[in-house]
CSV table of C-alpha atoms and ligand atoms in Angstrom, one decimal:
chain,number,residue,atom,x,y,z
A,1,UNK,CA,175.8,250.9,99.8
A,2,UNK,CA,172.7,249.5,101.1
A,3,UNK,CA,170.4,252.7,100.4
A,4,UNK,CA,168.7,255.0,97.6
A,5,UNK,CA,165.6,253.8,96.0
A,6,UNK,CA,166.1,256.8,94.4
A,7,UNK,CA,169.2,255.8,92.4
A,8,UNK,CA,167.4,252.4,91.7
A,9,UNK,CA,164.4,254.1,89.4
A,10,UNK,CA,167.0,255.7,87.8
A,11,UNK,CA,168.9,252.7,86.8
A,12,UNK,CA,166.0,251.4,85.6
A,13,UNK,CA,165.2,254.4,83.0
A,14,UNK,CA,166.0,254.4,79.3
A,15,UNK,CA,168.2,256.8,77.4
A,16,UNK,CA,165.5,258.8,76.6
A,17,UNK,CA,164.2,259.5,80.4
A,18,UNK,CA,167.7,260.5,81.1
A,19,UNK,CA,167.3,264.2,81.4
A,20,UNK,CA,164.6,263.7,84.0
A,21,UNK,CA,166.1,261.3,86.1
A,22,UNK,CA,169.0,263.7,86.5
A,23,UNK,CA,166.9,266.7,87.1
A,24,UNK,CA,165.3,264.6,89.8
A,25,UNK,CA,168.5,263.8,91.0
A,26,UNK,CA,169.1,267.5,91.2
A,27,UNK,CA,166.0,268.3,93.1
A,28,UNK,CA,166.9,265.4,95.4
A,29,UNK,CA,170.0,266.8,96.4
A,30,UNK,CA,168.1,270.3,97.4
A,31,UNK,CA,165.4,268.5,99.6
A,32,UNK,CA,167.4,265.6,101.2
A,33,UNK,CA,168.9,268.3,103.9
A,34,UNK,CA,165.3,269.4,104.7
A,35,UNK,CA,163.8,266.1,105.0
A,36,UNK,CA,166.8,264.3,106.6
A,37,UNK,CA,166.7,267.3,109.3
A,38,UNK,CA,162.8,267.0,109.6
A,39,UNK,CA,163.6,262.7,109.9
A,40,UNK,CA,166.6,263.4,112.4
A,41,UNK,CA,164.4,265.6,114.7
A,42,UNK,CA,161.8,262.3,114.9
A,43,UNK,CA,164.4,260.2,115.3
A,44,UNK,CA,166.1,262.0,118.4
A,45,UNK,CA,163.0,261.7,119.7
A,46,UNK,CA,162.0,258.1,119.6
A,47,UNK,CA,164.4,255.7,118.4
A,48,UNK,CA,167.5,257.0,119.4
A,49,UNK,CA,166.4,257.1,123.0
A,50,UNK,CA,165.9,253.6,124.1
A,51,UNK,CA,169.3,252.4,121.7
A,52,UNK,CA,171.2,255.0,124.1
A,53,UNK,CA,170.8,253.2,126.9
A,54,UNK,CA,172.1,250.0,125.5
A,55,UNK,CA,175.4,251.6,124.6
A,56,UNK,CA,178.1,250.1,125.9
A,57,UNK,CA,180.5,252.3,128.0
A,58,UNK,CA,184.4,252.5,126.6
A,59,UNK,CA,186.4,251.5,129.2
A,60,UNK,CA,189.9,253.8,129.9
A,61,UNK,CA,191.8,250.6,130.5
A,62,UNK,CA,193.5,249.1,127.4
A,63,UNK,CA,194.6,245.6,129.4
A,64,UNK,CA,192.0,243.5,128.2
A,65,UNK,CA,192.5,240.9,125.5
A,66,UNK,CA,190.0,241.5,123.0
A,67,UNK,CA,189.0,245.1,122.2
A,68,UNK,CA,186.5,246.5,119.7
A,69,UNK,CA,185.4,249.6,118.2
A,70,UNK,CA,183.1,251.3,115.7
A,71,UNK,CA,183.4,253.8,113.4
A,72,UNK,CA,180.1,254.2,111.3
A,73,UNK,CA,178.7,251.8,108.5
A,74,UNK,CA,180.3,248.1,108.9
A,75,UNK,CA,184.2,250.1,109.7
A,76,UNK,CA,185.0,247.6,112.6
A,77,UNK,CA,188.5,247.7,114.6
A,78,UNK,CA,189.4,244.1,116.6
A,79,UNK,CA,192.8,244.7,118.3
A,80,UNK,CA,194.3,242.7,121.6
A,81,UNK,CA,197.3,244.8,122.1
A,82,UNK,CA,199.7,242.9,120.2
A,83,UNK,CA,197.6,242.8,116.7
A,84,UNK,CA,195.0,244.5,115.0
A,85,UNK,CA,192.7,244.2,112.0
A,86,UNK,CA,190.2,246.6,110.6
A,87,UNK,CA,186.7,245.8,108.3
A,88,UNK,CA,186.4,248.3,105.7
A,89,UNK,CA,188.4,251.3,106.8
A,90,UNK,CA,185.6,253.9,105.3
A,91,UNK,CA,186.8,257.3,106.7
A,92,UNK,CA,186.1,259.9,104.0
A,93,UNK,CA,182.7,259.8,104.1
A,94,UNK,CA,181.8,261.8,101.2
A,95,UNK,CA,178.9,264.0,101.0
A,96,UNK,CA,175.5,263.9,99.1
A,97,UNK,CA,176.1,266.5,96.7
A,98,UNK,CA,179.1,264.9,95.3
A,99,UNK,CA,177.3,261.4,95.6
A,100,UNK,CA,175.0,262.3,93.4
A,101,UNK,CA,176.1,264.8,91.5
A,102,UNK,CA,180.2,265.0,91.3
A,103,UNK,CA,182.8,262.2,91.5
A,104,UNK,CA,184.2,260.6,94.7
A,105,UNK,CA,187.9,259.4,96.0
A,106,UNK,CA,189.5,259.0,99.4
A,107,UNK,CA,189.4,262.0,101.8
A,108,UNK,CA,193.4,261.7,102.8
A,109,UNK,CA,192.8,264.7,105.5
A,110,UNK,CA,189.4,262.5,106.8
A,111,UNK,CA,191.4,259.3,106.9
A,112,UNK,CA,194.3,260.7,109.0
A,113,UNK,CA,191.6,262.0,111.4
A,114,UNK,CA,189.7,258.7,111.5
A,115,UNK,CA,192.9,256.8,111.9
A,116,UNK,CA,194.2,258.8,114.6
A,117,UNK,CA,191.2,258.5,116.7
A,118,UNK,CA,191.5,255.2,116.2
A,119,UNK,CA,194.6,255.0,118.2
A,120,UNK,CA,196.2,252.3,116.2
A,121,UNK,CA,199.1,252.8,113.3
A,122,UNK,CA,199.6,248.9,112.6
A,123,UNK,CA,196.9,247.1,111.2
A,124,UNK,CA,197.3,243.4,110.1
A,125,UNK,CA,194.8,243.5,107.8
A,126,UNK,CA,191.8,245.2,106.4
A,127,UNK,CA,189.2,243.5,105.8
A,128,UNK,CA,186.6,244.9,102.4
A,129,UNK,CA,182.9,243.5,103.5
A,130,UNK,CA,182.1,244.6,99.7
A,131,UNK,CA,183.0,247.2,97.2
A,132,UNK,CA,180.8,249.8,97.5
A,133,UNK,CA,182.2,253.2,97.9
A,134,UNK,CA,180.6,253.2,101.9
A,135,UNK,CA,183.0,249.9,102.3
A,136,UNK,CA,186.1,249.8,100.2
A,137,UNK,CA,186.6,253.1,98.5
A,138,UNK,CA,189.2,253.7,101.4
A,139,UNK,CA,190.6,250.3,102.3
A,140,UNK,CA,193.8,250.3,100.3
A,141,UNK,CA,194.8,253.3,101.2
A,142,UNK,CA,194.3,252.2,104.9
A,143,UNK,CA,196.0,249.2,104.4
A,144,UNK,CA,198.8,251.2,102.9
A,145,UNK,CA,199.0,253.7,105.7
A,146,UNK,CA,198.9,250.7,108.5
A,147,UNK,CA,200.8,248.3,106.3
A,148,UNK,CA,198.0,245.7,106.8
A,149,UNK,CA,197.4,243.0,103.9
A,150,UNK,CA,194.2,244.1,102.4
A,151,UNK,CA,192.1,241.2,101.7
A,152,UNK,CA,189.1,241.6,99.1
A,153,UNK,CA,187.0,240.4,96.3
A,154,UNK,CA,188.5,240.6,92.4
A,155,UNK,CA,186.9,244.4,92.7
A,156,UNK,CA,188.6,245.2,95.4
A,157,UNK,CA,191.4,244.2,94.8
A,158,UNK,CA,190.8,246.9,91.3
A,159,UNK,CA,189.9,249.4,93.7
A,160,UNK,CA,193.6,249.3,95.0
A,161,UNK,CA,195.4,248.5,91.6
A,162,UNK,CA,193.5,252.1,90.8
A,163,UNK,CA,195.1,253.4,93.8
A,164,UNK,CA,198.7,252.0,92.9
A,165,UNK,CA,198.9,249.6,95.8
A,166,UNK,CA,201.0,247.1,95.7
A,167,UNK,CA,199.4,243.4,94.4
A,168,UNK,CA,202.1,241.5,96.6
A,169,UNK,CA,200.4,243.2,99.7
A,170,UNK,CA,196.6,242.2,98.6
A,171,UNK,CA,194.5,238.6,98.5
A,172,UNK,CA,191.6,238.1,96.8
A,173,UNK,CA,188.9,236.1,97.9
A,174,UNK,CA,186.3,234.2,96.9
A,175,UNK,CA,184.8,232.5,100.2
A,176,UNK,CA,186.2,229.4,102.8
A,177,UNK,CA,189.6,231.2,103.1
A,178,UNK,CA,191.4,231.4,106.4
A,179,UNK,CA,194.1,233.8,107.7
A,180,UNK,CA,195.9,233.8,110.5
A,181,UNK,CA,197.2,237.4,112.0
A,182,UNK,CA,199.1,236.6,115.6
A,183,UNK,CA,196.0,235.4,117.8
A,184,UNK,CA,193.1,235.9,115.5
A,185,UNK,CA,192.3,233.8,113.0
A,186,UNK,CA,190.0,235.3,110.1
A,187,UNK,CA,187.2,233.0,107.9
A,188,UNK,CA,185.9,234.5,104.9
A,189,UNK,CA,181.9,233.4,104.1
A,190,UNK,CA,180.7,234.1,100.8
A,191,UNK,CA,177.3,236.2,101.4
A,192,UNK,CA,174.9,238.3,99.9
A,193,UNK,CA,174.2,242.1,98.9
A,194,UNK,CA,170.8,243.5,100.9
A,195,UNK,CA,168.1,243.2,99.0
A,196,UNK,CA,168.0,245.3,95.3
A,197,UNK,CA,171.0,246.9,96.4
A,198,UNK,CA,172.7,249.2,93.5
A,199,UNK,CA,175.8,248.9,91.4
A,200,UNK,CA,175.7,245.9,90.2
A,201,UNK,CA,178.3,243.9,88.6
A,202,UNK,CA,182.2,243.7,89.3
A,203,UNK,CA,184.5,246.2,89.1
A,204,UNK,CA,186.9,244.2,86.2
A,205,UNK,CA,190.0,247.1,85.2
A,206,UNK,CA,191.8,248.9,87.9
A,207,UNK,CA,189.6,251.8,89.0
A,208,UNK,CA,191.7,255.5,89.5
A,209,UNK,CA,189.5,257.9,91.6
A,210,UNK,CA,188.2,260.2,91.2
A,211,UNK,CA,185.0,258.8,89.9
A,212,UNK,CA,181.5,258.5,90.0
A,213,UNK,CA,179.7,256.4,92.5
A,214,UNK,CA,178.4,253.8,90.4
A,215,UNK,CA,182.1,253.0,89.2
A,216,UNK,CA,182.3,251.1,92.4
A,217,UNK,CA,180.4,248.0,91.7
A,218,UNK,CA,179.7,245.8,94.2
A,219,UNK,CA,181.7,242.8,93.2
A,220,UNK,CA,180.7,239.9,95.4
A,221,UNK,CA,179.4,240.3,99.3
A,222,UNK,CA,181.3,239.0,102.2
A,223,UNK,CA,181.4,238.0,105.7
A,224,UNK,CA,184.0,237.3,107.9
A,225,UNK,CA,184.4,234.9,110.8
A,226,UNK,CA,186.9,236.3,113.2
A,227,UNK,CA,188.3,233.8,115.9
A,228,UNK,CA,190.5,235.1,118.8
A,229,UNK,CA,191.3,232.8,122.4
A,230,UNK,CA,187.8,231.3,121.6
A,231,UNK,CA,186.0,233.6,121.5
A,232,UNK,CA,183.8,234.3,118.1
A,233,UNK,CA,182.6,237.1,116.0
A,234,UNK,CA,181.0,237.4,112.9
A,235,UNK,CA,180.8,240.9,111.3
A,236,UNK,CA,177.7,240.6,108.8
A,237,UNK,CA,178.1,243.9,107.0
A,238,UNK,CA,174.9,243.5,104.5
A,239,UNK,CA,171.5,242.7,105.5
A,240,UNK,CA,170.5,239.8,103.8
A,241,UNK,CA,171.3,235.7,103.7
A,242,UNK,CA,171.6,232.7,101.7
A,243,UNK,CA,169.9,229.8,103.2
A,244,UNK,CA,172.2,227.9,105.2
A,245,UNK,CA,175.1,229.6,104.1
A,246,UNK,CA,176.2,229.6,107.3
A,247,UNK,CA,175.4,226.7,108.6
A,248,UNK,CA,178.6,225.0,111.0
A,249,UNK,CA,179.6,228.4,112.1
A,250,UNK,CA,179.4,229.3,115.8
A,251,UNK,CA,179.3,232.6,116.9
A,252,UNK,CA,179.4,234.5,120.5
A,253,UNK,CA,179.1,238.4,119.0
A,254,UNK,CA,177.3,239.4,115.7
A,255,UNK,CA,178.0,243.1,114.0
A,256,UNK,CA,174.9,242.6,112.3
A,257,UNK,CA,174.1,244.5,109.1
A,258,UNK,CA,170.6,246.6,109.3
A,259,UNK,CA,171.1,248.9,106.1
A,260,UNK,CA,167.7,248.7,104.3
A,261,UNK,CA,166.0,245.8,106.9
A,262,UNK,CA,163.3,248.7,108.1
A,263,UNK,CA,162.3,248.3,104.0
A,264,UNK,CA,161.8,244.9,103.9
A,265,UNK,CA,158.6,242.6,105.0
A,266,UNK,CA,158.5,240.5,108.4
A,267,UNK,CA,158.7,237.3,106.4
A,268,UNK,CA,162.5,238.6,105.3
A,269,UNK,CA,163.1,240.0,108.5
A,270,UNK,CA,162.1,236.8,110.2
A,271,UNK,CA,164.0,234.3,107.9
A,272,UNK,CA,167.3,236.7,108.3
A,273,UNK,CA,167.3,236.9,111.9
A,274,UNK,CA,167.2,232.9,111.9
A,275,UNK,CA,169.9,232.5,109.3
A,276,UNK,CA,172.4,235.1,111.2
A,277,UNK,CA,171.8,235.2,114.6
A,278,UNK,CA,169.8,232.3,115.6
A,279,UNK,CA,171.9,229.8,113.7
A,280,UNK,CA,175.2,230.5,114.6
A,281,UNK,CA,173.9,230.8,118.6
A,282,UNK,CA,174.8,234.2,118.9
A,283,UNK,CA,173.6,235.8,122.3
A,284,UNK,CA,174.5,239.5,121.4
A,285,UNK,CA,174.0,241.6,118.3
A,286,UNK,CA,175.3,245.3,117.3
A,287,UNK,CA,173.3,246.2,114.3
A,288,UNK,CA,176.0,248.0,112.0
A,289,UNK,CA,174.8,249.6,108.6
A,290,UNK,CA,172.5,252.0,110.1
A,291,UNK,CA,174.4,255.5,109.9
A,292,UNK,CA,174.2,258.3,107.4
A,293,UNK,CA,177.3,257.8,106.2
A,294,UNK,CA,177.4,261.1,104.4
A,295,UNK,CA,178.3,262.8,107.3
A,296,UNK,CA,182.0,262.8,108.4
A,297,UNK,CA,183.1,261.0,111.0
A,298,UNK,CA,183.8,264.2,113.2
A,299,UNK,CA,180.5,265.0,114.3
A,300,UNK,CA,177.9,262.8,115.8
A,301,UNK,CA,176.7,259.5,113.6
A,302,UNK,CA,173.0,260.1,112.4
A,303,UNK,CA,170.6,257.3,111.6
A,304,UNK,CA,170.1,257.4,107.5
A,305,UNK,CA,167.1,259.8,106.8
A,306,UNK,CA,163.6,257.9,106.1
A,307,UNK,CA,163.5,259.0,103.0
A,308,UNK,CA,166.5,256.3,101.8
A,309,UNK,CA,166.1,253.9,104.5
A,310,UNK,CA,163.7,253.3,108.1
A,311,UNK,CA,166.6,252.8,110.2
A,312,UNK,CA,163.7,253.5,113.2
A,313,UNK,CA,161.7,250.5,111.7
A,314,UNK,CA,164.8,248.5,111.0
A,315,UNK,CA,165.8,249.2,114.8
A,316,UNK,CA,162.7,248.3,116.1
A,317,UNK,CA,162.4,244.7,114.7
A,318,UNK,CA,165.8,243.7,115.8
A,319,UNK,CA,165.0,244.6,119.2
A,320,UNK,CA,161.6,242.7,119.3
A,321,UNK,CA,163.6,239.9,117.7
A,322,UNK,CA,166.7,239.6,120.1
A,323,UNK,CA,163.7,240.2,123.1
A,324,UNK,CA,161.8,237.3,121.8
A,325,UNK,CA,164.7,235.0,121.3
A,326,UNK,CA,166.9,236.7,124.5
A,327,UNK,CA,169.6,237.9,122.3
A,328,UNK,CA,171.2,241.2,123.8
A,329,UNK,CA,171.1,244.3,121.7
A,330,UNK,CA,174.1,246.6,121.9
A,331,UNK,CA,175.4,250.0,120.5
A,332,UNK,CA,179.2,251.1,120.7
A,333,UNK,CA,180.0,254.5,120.8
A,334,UNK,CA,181.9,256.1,118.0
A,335,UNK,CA,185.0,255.5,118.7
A,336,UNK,CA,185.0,253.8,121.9
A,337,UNK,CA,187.2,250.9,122.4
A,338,UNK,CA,185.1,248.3,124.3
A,339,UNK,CA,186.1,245.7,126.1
A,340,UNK,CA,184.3,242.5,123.7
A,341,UNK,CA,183.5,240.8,127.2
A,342,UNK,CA,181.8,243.9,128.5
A,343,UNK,CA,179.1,243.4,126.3
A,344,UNK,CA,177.4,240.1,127.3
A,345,UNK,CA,177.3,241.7,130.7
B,401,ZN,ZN1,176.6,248.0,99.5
C-alpha cells in the first residue's frame, strides 16, 4: 500500500494519543466519500481526459503471442496461449470502512469474479510485488485456485501458510532468482517500498485472516523481469529505486509504479524516472499504482482521491517525463487483453 498519510501520523503517536488518532480515524472514514467524490468530479474533468486517449484498444483476436492485461493496482496478467502468469492477484478489493476500522481477508465471491473476467483458469505462477494487503492478501488463494506456484518474499510466503496453502507449491525469494514457466522466463530484482510507505517490518508467523490491515507488513519490495521470445518487461509495482539497482537490465515495456509519485519533489521524481525507465531503455511506460483500490473491481477503476495521494500530479510528471525523453505513455483498459506489440505502435 503506497497511500494514507493519514495512517502514518497515527503510527507515529504514543499510547496516550491513542483515543484521538482513532477518533480521527473515525471521522476519516465519514468524510473520505465526500472528498473522494468532490476529487473524482476534478479528476473526470482534467486528468482522466487526455490518459483516455492513450488507452490502448483490446483486441478480439487471442492469436498473438504475448498478451497483457490489467486489473487495478500492480495485478498484471502475461499469457501467450500456452502459459500464463499473474503479479499480485488482488481481487477483493476491500473497502475503506473495514480498512480502517474492521479487519480484512480475501473476498472468495470478488475473486471468482475477477478470475473469470480474466478468462484464464491456469496460471503458472503468481507473482507477490510485496505484502501489502493491495498486493498479496489474495495471491495464495489465486495461486491455489489456478494451481500456479506462488512466488514471494518470507511474508508472503506467511500470508499463505495463514491461508493453509501448501509450502511445496510456494518459493520464497530474496532477489537474482530466475524461473522458467514454458516461454517466459521470470527475474526477481530486489527493490524498494515508495517513499514512507506504512507497515513496516516482516510478517514472521503464519498470518490467518481475518485481520487488521497493518498485520500485513510489507516484508521486502520486489520487481520482476519477465522475458518472453525477446521481448522484455519489467513490472515496477512501487514507486521508488535504489541507485543502480538495476543496472544490466534491458527492458522494451515498463508497468511502472506511480502510487504516491504526485507526493514527492521533482528531484525524486527526476532521479526515479532515470533509474527505471531511462536505464533499462524502455520506450513505453504504463504507470500502475494509481487506482483506488477500495473500490471493487466491477465498476469503473477511479484514480486514489487527493486527499491520500495526487494521482493527477503524479500523472502529469510521467507524461512530461516520457515527452521529454520520447518514451510512450500507455493505459490498458480494465480487463482488456492487449496485444504487448500493439502498444509501441
Ligand atoms: Zn505497499
Amino acid at each position: 500500500m503506497h497511500i494514507n498519510p493519514v495512517y502514518k501520523s497515527c503510527s507515529r503517536r504514543t499510547r496516550g494519543s491513542r483515543r484521538p488518532a482513532l477518533a480521527f480515524l473515525a471521522v476519516l472514514a465519514l468524510i473520505a466519500p465526500l472528498a473522494d467524490s468532490m476529487a473524482h468530479h476534478k479528476l473526470a474533468r482534467t486528468p482522466l481526459a487526455p490518459h483516455k486517449s492513450l488507452e490502448v484498444r483490446s483486441a478480439a483476436t487471442r492469436d498473438a503471442t504475448l498478451r497483457v492485461m490489467f486489473m487495478g493496482v500492480s495485478t498484471i496478467l502475461l499469457d501467450d496461449g500456452e502459459t500464463a502468469i499473474m503479479t499480485d492477484g488482488f481481487f477483493s478489493r476491500p473497502g475503506r470502512k473495514s480498512l480502517l476500522l474492521g479487519k480484512i481477508e480475501p473476498d472468495q465471491t470478488r475473486i471468482t469474479y475477477a478470475l473469470s473476467r480474466t478468462g484464464v483458469t491456469r496460471l503458472a505462477a503468481v507473482l507477490a510485488a510485496h505484502s501489502h494487503h493491495d498486493h498479496a492478501m489474495d495471491s495464495p488463494e489465486v495461486a491455489r485456485r489456478t494451481g500456479a506456484l506462488l512466488i514471494g518474499s518470507e511474508s508472503t510466503a506467511n500470508i499463505a501458510r495463514g491461508v493453509d496453502f501448501p509450502e511445496d507449491r510456494m518459493r520464497v525469494i530474496d532477489g537474482g532468482e530466475t524461473f522458467t514457466f514454458g516461454r517466459f522466463k521470470v527475474t526477481v530484482i530486489k527493490s524498494l517500498h515508495s517513499p514512507r510507505g506504512l507497515y513496516k517490518g516482516a510478517i514472521t508467523t503464519p498470518l490467518r485472516p481475518p485481520v487488521r490491515i497493518s498485520g500485513y507488513k510489507e516484508g521486502g519490495s520486489y520487481s520482476y523481469l519477465i522475458e518472453h521470445e525477446g521481448r522484455r518487461v519489467l513490472i515496477h509495482a512501487s514507486a521508488n529505486y535504489k541507485p543502480g539497482f538495476l543496472r544490466g537490465v534491458q527492458a522494451d515495456v515498463i508497468f511502472l509504479g506511480i502510487g504516491r509519485l504526485g507526493n514527492q519533489n521533482d528531484k525524486f521524481a527526476n532521479e526515479y524516472w532515470q533509474e527505471v525507465v531511462q536505464s533499462t531503455g524502455a520506450k513505453v511506460i504504463i504507470p500502475v499504482h494509481w487506482d483506488d483500490f477500495t473500490r471493487p473491481l466491477d465498476k469503473p477503476l477511479r484514480p486514489m482521491p487527493r486527499l491520500l495521494d495526487d494521482i493527477e500530479r503524479g500523472m502529469r510528471t510521467v507524461q512530461r517525463l516520457a515527452g521529454t525523453h520520447h518514451v510512450a505513455v500507455r493505459h490498458l483498459p480494465l480487463f482488456g487483453s492487449v496485444d504487448i506489440s500493439e502498444l509501441s505502435r
